[in-house]
mmCIF file of C-alpha atoms in Angstrom:
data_model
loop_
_atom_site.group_PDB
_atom_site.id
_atom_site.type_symbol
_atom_site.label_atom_id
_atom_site.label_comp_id
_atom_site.label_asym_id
_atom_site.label_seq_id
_atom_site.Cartn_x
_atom_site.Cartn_y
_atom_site.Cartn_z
ATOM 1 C CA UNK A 782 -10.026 -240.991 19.803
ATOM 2 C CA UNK A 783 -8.092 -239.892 23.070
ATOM 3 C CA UNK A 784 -7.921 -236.068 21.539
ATOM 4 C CA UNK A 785 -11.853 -235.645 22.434
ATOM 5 C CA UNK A 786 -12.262 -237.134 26.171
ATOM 6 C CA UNK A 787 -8.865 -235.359 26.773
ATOM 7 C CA UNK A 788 -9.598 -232.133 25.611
ATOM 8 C CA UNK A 789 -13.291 -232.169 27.512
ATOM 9 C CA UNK A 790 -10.972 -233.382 30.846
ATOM 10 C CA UNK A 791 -8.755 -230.486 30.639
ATOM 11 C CA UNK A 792 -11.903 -228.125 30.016
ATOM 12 C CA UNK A 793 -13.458 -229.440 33.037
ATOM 13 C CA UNK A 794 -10.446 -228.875 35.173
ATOM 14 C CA UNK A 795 -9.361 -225.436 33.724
ATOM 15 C CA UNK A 796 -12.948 -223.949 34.358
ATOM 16 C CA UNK A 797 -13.458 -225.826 38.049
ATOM 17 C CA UNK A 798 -10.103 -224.549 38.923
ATOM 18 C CA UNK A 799 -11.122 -221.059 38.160
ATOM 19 C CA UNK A 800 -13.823 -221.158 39.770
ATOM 20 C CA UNK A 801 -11.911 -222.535 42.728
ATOM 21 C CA UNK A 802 -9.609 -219.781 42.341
ATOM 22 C CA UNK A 803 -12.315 -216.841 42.290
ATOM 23 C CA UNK A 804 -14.025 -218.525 45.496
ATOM 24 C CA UNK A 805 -10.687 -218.207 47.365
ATOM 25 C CA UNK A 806 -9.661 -214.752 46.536
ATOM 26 C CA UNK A 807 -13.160 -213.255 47.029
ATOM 27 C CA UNK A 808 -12.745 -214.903 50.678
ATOM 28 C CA UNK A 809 -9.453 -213.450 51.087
ATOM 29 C CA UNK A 810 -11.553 -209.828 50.072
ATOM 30 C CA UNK A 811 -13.976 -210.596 52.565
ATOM 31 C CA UNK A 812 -11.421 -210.846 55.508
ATOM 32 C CA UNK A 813 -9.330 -207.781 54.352
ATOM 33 C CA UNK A 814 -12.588 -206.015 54.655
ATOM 34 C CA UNK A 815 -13.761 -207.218 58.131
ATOM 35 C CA UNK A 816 -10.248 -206.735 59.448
ATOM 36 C CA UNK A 817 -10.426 -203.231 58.148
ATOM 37 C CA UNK A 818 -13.401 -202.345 59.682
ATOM 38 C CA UNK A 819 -12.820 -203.961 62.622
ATOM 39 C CA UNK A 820 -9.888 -201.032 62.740
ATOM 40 C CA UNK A 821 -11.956 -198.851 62.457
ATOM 41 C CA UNK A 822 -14.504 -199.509 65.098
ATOM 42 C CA UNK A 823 -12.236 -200.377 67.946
ATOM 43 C CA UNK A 824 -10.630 -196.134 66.841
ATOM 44 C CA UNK A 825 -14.213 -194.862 67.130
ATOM 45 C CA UNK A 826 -14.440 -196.458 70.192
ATOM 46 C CA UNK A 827 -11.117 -195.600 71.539
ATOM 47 C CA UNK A 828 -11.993 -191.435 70.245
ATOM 48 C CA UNK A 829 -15.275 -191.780 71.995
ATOM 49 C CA UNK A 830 -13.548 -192.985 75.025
ATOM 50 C CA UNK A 831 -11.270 -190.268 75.045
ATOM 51 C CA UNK A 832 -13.988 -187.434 74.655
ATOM 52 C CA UNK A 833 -16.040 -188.830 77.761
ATOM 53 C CA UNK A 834 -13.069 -188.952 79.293
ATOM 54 C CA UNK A 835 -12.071 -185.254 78.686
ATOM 55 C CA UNK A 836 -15.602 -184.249 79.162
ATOM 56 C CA UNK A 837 -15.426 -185.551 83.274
ATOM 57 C CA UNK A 838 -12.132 -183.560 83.812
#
């Protein structure tokens, strides 16, 4: 009698944990991604600088 509530508890838990767990690392994805193009836009902007610079000497 406890083996059926039991084993539909630990179903319940196992799959809402990995869904938990699939939320969290596709955020962590998400930032890794921003971060890197955040990298990449602040370069662009730095090489652009640089060419108007050069350009005006």
């Amino acid at each position: 009698m406890i083996g059926r509530p039991l084993m539909t508890g630990l179903s319940a838990g196992l799959t809402a944990g990995a869904m938990a767990f699939g939320i969290s690392r596709k955020a962590q994805r998400g930032k890794r991604k921003l971060k890197a193009r955040a990298g990449k836009a602040l370069r662009s902007v730095g090489d652009l600088m640089d060419e108007l610079s050069d350009m005006f000497r």
